[in-house]
Amino acid sequence: MKMNGARIMLECLKKEGVDTIFGYPGGTVINIYDELFSFKEIRHILPRHEQAGTHAADGYARATGRVGVCLATSGPGATNTVTGIATAYMDSIPMVIITGQVPTPLIGNDAFQEVDIIGITRPCTKHSFLVRDVKDLALIMKKAFYIARTGRPGPVLVDLPKDVQIAQTEFVYPETVEIRSYKPTMGGHPRQVEKAMDMILDSRRPVMYVGGGAVLGNAAEELTALCRELLIPVTTTLMGLGSFPENDPNSLGMLGMHGSYCANMAMTTSDLIIAIGARFDDRVTGKLTTFAPHAKIIHVDVDPTSIKKNVRVDLPIVGDVRDVLIKMIKQADKLKDKVTAFKTALAPWHDDIAGWKEKHPIGYKNSTTIIKPQFVIQKLRELSDVDAIISTDVGQHQMWTAQFFQFNKPRTLLTSGGLGTMGFGLPAAMGAQVAFPGRQVITICGDGGVQMNIQEMATLVQNKLPVKIVILNNNFLGMVRQWQELFFDKRYSSTCMELPIDFVKLADAYGAKGFSTSKPSDVEKIIKQGFKENGPVIMEFKIAREEKVLPMVPAGAALNEMVLNA
Amino acid sequence: MQHTISVLVENEFGVLSRVASLFSGRGFNIDSVTVAPTNEDGMSRMTIVTRGDEQILEQITKQLNKLIDVIKVIDFTDGSGIEREMALIKVTAEDENRAEVLRVVDIFRAKIIDVTPKSYTIEATGNPVKIDAILDLLRPLGLKELVRTGAVAIGRGAKGWKG
């Protein structure tokens, strides 16, 4: 059947199983919107800003594991997606971004709302396509989804000129796709897995260091099984939280700049680090020359460029982390006797770890007169559903959430780890709530970040998305203020927000419910009230203004040089 | 250390800029780059001369392989390849220098491809080291303009790149 390009694009989305897109209309996508008007199989959510639409598609993808899709018009619509695309790229989130483009004869002429979005996004997309002929559109869409979701996932941009949307052709969706230049290695090499297991069983101070790859690769179950079988302590990065239950005795919590004392000490004194889908980011390693000086390193990752990029590696395994973990479990099964001996030999290591946990647990000093942010996070964990989805912005509240919420299930924490994007939390929660209308979705924000995409309150109310917005308000850009306090002699340059916002009135203006308190005794009551509401809610907690995130490894210091109290 | 890398790419829109922006974005150096279509439909071949230690070269190779349009990356650092480059050189050739330029051209088996009463334009082909050598000899005689193609490289032996 002959169709125009706009319709073909929608049919392709349907074929890929897409049920929701986040998009914003404009001149060069008006033909797509005209087709959408009568295309009932796809739900369209209209955010109030394209950046938020992109984060929402990202949040949808993080929560579900499926490809998130967003749509924007050419020019400013397209450039507004860039922060969202870069956020997804840094955290390897599968997304397809469709942008309108000026008609092909006008490309390069500086036409109205023309921008070279392929050029602008080249360094922050996994790949991109400019569709120049409607006959290529279906194959390009097939390739875009295939590239976005396979290997190390990532955002793929499809730039669709207006004349291509209007042009007609026969719609045939390819059943399969084969790209000769793109063949990610998925199966881990069996011999390498055998070697890895030998190294593990020979070690006496092993640590499993787990990153976002374990979440993205749906490997939480296998990871948990292997570590429980071998009694190997597990520490995760921010992105890896939820891949191993933090309530398990073998969990060390998060490592790195604001990681736990025991996790950072374990890494520093370990004799074998098994990195699973992690990339040795500078926030994790601290000073590289003193990082894990006694450890051999096994690195499992689907992306070969992650291996040996920052640290030396003794045994690389390229492949899907889930596949490798399954092979490791099978290999451990074959070596039952050695495994038993290994577990016995780990006793002194477990004693060391228990000692560190007891010496400096993650903690804070509570107060009866002023709300401590950590207390709010603990109350949120206590009062929220087991499968609640939490999103955060970036800064102090994000680290407190990572330290105190205790994540036990994968895909329950949506946070911008790599790029560190303020304004991510609220729209990402929106995307997750669209995907899971029946689940509790909570975004934990600071007063700075929440104002970067606060306009999405309108989208929440309009679409009846009951996201619970928790604002830890210290009237500061808290993380930068903390650095100024510790490293810049308390010169609080432009980090005080000065103008206090009435968030209750703001919620009211959008037609949502708002609660606010500065009393510790009200915290539980407000959370309970907020959770009971059927619609979106703002819960503002005016917290201790100069509370710090601790422990902290100062930038450039070694992992074991933590500031524990300051 | 200098390395010569062949990159087989899909002859797609924007592939050169993807490779170039990979090098600039990650702070890798490019000493020279050439690109042209191959005997296979839709496939082009780039030859990139770059520099860096072993770890940087490993990252360059892996990052190139990660680009969706890259079909194969071949590293000729280990001497497994033959390299050639062409240079077009315009030199002043007057009075007693005229004969000296001709002698240099003859020794290097280069060719005069344009001539005027005051100048010669020379075509020289060979290993990049040989091009450097002829330039060293011509420079004192009055080198007016130079254009080099950058190196191209191919593997030694009977096998093609597919093996």
Short mmCIF file of N, CA and C in Angstrom, two decimals, chain B residues 3-4 21 33 53 79 81 98 107 113:
data_model
loop_
_atom_site.label_atom_id
_atom_site.label_comp_id
_atom_site.label_asym_id
_atom_site.label_seq_id
_atom_site.Cartn_x
_atom_site.Cartn_y
_atom_site.Cartn_z
N HIS B 3 51.86 5.75 13.43
CA HIS B 3 51.16 4.54 13.00
C HIS B 3 50.37 4.83 11.74
N THR B 4 50.31 3.84 10.86
CA THR B 4 49.48 3.96 9.67
C THR B 4 48.33 2.97 9.77
N SER B 21 35.65 13.72 13.49
CA SER B 21 35.21 14.24 14.79
C SER B 21 35.56 13.27 15.92
N VAL B 33 45.48 12.15 6.26
CA VAL B 33 44.33 11.28 6.00
C VAL B 33 44.01 11.34 4.51
N ASP B 53 51.11 6.36 21.91
CA ASP B 53 51.69 5.13 22.45
C ASP B 53 50.73 3.96 22.21
N GLY B 79 54.84 -3.22 10.29
CA GLY B 79 55.63 -3.39 9.07
C GLY B 79 55.00 -4.35 8.08
N GLY B 81 52.68 -3.66 6.08
CA GLY B 81 52.12 -2.95 4.93
C GLY B 81 53.17 -2.23 4.11
N ARG B 98 69.05 24.86 -12.52
CA ARG B 98 68.20 24.07 -13.43
C ARG B 98 68.75 22.66 -13.60
N ILE B 107 67.70 11.13 -9.79
CA ILE B 107 68.13 10.20 -8.72
C ILE B 107 66.92 9.59 -8.00
N ILE B 113 56.53 17.41 -14.54
CA ILE B 113 55.22 17.39 -15.18
C ILE B 113 54.79 18.76 -15.70
#
